[in-house]
Tab-separated table of C-alpha atoms in Angstrom:
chain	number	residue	atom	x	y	z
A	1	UNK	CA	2.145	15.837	2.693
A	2	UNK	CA	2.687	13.945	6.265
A	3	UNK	CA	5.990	12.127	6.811
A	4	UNK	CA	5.572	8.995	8.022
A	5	UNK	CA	9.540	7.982	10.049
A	6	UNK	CA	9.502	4.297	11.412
A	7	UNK	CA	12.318	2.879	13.424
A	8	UNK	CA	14.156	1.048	13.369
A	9	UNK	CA	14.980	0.523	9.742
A	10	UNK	CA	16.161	-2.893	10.416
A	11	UNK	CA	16.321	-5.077	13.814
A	12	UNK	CA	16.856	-9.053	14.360
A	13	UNK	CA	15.487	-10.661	16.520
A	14	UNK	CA	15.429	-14.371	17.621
A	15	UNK	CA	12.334	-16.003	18.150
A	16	UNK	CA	9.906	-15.608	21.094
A	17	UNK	CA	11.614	-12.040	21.699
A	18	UNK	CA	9.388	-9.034	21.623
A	19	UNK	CA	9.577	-6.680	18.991
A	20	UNK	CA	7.990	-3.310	18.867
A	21	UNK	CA	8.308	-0.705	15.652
A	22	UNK	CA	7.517	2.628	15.963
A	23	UNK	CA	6.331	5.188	13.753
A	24	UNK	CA	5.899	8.967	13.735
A	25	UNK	CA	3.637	11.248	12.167
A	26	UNK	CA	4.993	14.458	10.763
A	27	UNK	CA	1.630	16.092	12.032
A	28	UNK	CA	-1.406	15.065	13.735
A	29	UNK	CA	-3.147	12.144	12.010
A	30	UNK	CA	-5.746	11.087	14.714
A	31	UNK	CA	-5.905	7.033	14.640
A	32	UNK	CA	-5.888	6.929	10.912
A	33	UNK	CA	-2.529	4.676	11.178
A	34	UNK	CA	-2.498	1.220	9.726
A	35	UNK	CA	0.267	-1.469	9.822
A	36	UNK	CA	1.142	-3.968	6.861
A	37	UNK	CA	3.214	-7.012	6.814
A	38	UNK	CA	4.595	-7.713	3.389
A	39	UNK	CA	6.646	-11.030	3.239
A	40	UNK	CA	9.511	-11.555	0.028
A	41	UNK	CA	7.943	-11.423	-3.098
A	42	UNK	CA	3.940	-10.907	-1.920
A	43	UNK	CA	1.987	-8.034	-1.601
A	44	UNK	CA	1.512	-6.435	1.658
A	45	UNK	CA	-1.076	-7.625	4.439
A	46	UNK	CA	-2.778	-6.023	6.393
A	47	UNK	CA	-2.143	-6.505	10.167
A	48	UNK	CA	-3.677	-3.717	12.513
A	49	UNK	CA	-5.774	-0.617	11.242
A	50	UNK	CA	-6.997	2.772	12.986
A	51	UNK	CA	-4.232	2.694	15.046
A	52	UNK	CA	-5.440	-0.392	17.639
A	53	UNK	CA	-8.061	-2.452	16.161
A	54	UNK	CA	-7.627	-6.277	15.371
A	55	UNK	CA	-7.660	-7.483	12.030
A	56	UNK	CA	-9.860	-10.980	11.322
A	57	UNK	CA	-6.958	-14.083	11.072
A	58	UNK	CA	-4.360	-11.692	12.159
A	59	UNK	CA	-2.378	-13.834	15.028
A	60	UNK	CA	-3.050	-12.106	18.269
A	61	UNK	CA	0.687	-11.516	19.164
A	62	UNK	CA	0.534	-8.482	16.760
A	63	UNK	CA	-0.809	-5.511	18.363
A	64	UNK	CA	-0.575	-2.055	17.795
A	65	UNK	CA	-1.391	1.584	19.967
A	66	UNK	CA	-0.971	5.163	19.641
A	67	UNK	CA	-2.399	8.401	18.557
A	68	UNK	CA	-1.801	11.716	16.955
A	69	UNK	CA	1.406	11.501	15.593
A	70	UNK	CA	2.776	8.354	17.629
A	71	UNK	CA	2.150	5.145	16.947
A	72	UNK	CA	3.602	1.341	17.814
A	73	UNK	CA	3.352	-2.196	16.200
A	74	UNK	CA	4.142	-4.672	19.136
A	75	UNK	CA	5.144	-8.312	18.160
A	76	UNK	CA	4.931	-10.717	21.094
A	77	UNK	CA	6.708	-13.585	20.979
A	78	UNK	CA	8.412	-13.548	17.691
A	79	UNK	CA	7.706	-16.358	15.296
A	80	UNK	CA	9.917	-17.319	12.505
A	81	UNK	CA	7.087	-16.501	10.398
A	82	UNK	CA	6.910	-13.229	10.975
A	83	UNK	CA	10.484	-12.447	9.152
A	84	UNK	CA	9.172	-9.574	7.039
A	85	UNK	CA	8.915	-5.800	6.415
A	86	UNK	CA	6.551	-3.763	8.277
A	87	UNK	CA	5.264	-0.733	7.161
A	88	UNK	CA	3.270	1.825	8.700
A	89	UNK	CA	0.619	3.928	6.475
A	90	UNK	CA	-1.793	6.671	6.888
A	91	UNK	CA	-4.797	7.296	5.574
A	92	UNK	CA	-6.183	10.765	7.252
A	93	UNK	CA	-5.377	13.120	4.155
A	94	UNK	CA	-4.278	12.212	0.563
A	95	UNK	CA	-1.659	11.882	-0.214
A	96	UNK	CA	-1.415	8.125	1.280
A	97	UNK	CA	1.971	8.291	2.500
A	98	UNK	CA	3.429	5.066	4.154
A	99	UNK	CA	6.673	4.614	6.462
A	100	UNK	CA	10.057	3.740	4.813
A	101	UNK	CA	9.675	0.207	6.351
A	102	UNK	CA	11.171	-2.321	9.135
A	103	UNK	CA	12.835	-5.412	7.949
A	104	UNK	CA	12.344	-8.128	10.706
A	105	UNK	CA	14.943	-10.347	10.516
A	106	UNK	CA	14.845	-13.706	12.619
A	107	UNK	CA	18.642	-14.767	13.921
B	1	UNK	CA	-13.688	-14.213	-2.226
B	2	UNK	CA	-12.052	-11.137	-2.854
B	3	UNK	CA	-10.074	-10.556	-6.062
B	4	UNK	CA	-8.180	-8.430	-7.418
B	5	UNK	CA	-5.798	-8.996	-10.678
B	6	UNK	CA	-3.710	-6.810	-12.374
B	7	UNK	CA	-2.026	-7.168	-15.812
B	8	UNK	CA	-0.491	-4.963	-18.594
B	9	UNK	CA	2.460	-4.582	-17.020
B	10	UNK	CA	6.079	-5.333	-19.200
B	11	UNK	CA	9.395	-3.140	-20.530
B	12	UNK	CA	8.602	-0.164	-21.690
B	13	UNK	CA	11.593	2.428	-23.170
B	14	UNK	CA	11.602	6.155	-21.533
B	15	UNK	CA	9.174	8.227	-22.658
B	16	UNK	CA	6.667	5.988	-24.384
B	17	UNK	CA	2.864	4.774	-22.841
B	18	UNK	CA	1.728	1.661	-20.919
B	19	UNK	CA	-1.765	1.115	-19.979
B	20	UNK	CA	-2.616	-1.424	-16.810
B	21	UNK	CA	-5.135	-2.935	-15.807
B	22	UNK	CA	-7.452	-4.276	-12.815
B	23	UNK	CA	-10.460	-7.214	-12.754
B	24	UNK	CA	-12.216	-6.777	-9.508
B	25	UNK	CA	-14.352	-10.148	-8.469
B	26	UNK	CA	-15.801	-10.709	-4.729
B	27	UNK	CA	-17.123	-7.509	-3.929
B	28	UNK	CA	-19.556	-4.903	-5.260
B	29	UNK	CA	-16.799	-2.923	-7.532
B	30	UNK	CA	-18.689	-0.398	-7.930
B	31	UNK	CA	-19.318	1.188	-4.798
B	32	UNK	CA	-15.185	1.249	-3.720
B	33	UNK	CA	-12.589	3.880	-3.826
B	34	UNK	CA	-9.874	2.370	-5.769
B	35	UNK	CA	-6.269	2.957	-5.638
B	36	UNK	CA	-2.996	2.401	-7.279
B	37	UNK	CA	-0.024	1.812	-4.934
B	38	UNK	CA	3.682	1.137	-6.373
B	39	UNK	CA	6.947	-0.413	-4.870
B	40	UNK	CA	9.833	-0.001	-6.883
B	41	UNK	CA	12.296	-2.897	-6.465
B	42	UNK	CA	13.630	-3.371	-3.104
B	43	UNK	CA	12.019	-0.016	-2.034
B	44	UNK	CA	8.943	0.663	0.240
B	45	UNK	CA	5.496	1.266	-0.814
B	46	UNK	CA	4.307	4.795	-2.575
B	47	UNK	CA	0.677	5.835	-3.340
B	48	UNK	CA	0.090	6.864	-6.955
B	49	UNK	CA	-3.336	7.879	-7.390
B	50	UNK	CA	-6.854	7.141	-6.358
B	51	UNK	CA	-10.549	7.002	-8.003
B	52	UNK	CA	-13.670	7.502	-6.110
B	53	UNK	CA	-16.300	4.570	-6.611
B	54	UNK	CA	-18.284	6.429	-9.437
B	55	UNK	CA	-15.386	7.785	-11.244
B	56	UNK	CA	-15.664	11.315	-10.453
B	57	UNK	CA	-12.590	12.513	-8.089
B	58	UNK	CA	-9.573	11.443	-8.815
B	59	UNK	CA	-6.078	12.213	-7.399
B	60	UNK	CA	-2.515	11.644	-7.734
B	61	UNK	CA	0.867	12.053	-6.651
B	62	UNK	CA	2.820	14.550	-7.510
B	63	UNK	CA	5.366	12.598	-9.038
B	64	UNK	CA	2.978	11.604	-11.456
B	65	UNK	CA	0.435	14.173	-11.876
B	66	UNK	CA	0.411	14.896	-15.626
B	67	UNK	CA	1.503	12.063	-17.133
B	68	UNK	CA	-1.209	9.311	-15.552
B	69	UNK	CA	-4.505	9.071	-15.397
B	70	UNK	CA	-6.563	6.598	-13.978
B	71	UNK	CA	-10.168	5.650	-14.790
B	72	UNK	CA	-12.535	2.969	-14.424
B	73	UNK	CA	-15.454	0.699	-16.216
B	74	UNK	CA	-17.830	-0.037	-13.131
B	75	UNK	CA	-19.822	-2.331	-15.803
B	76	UNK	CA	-16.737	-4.488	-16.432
B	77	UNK	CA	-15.565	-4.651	-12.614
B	78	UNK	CA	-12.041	-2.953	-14.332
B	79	UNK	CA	-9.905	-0.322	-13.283
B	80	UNK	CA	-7.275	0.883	-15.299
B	81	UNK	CA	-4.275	2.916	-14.881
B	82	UNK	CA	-3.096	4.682	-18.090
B	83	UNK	CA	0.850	5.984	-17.814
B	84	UNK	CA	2.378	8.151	-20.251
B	85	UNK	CA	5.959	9.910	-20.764
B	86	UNK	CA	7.162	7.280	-18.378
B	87	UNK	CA	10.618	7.732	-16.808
B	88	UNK	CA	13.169	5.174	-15.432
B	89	UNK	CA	11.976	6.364	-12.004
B	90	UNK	CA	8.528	5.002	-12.293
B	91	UNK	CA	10.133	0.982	-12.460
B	92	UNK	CA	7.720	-0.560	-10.297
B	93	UNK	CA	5.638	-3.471	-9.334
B	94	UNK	CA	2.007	-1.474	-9.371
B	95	UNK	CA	-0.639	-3.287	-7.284
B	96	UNK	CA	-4.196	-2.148	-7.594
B	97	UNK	CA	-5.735	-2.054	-3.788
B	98	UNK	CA	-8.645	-0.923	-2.129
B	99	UNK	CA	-10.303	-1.202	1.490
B	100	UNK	CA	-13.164	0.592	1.123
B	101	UNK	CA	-15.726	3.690	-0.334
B	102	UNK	CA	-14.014	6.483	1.038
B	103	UNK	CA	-10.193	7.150	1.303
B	104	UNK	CA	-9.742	6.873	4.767
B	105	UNK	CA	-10.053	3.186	4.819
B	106	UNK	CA	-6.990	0.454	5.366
B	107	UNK	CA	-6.112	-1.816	2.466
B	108	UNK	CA	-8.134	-4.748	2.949
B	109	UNK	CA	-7.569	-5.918	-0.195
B	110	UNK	CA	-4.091	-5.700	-2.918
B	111	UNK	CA	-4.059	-7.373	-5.719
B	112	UNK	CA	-0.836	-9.604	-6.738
B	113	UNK	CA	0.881	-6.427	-8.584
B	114	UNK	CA	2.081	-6.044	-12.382
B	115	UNK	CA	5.743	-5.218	-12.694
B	116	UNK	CA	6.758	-2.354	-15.020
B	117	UNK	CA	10.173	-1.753	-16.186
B	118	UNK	CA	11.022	1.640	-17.792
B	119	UNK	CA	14.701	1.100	-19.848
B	120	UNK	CA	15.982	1.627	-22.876
């Protein structure tokens, strides 16, 4: 199965500060690399999928790029909002495997 | 819009069954691959298993391979997830999620999960 490895595990930030999470294929997974947020106690949203592409109601600070087996989730300007866990997933062979996570924590 | 409920879930001791299930409103159930993704508590997010959109492929983890099955009733919009010989391991808030007909696609869509505790 591919190994998803995000880092960091953890990182706080305070607001309006740029975060960016990266994530690492274990092999060669084209663009199909999706990014979730999933906020305390709701199920996971999703943010960016295939890599780059925009998600409908998504705030345009989140963006994401890569290919192959690296990829990045860029937050600019951090809103307190966005206090979450991110989580990277792909979907180019089954098993779906997903990233251990990011918690986003705002100081 | 969009729906997708789960239920079924509860306490369950080691070893014995618990069947869950799905509703599906808002889109056209029937032509989506559906799958089950779980999150055991304060953990990150594991794929289970997955059904094509007629029923006919199905595939699973290997942690679970054996013990669960997972069909579906495209008449009654329902998917369900049927889990036997079920260990402490498998503790779990299950959400039923799907983004599209084949298994390449994103979640678009997760339902609002059904918590399962294995203990005795």
């Amino acid at each position: 199965e591919i190994v998803l490895t995000q880092s960091p595990d953890f990182q706080s930030v305070t607001p309006k500060e740029k975060v960016t999470i990266t994530c690492r294929a274990s092999q060669s997974i084209g663009s199909s690399l999706h990014w979730y947020q999933q906020k305390p106690d709701q199920s996971p949203k999703l943010l960016i999928k295939y890599a780059s592409q925009s998600i409908a109601g998504v705030p345009s600070r989140f963006s994401g790029s890569g290919s192959g087996t690296d990829f990045t989730l860029t937050i600019n300007s951090l809103e307190a909002e966005d206090a979450a866990a991110y989580y990277c997933h792909q979907s180019s062979t089954l098993p779906w495997t997903f990233g251990q996570g990011t918690k986003v924590e705002i100081k | 819009q969009v729906q997708l409920v789960e239920s079924g879930g509860g306490v369950v001791q080691p070893g014995r069954s618990l069947r869950l299930s799905c509703a599906a409103s808002g889109f056209t159930f029937s032509t989506y691959a559906i799958h089950w993704v779980r999150q055991a508590p304060g953990k990150g997010l594991e794929w289970v298993t997955v059904i094509s959109y007629d029923g006919i492929n199905k595939y699973y983890a290997d942690s679970v391979k054996g013990r669960f099955t997972i069909s579906r009733d495209n008449s009654k919009n329902t998917l369900f997830l049927q889990m036997n010989s079920l260990r402490p391991e498998d503790t779990a808030i299950y959400y039923c999620a799907t983004g599209g007909g084949g298994y390449g696609e994103p979640v678009h869509y997760w339902g609002q999960g059904a918590l399962v505790t294995v203990s005795s």
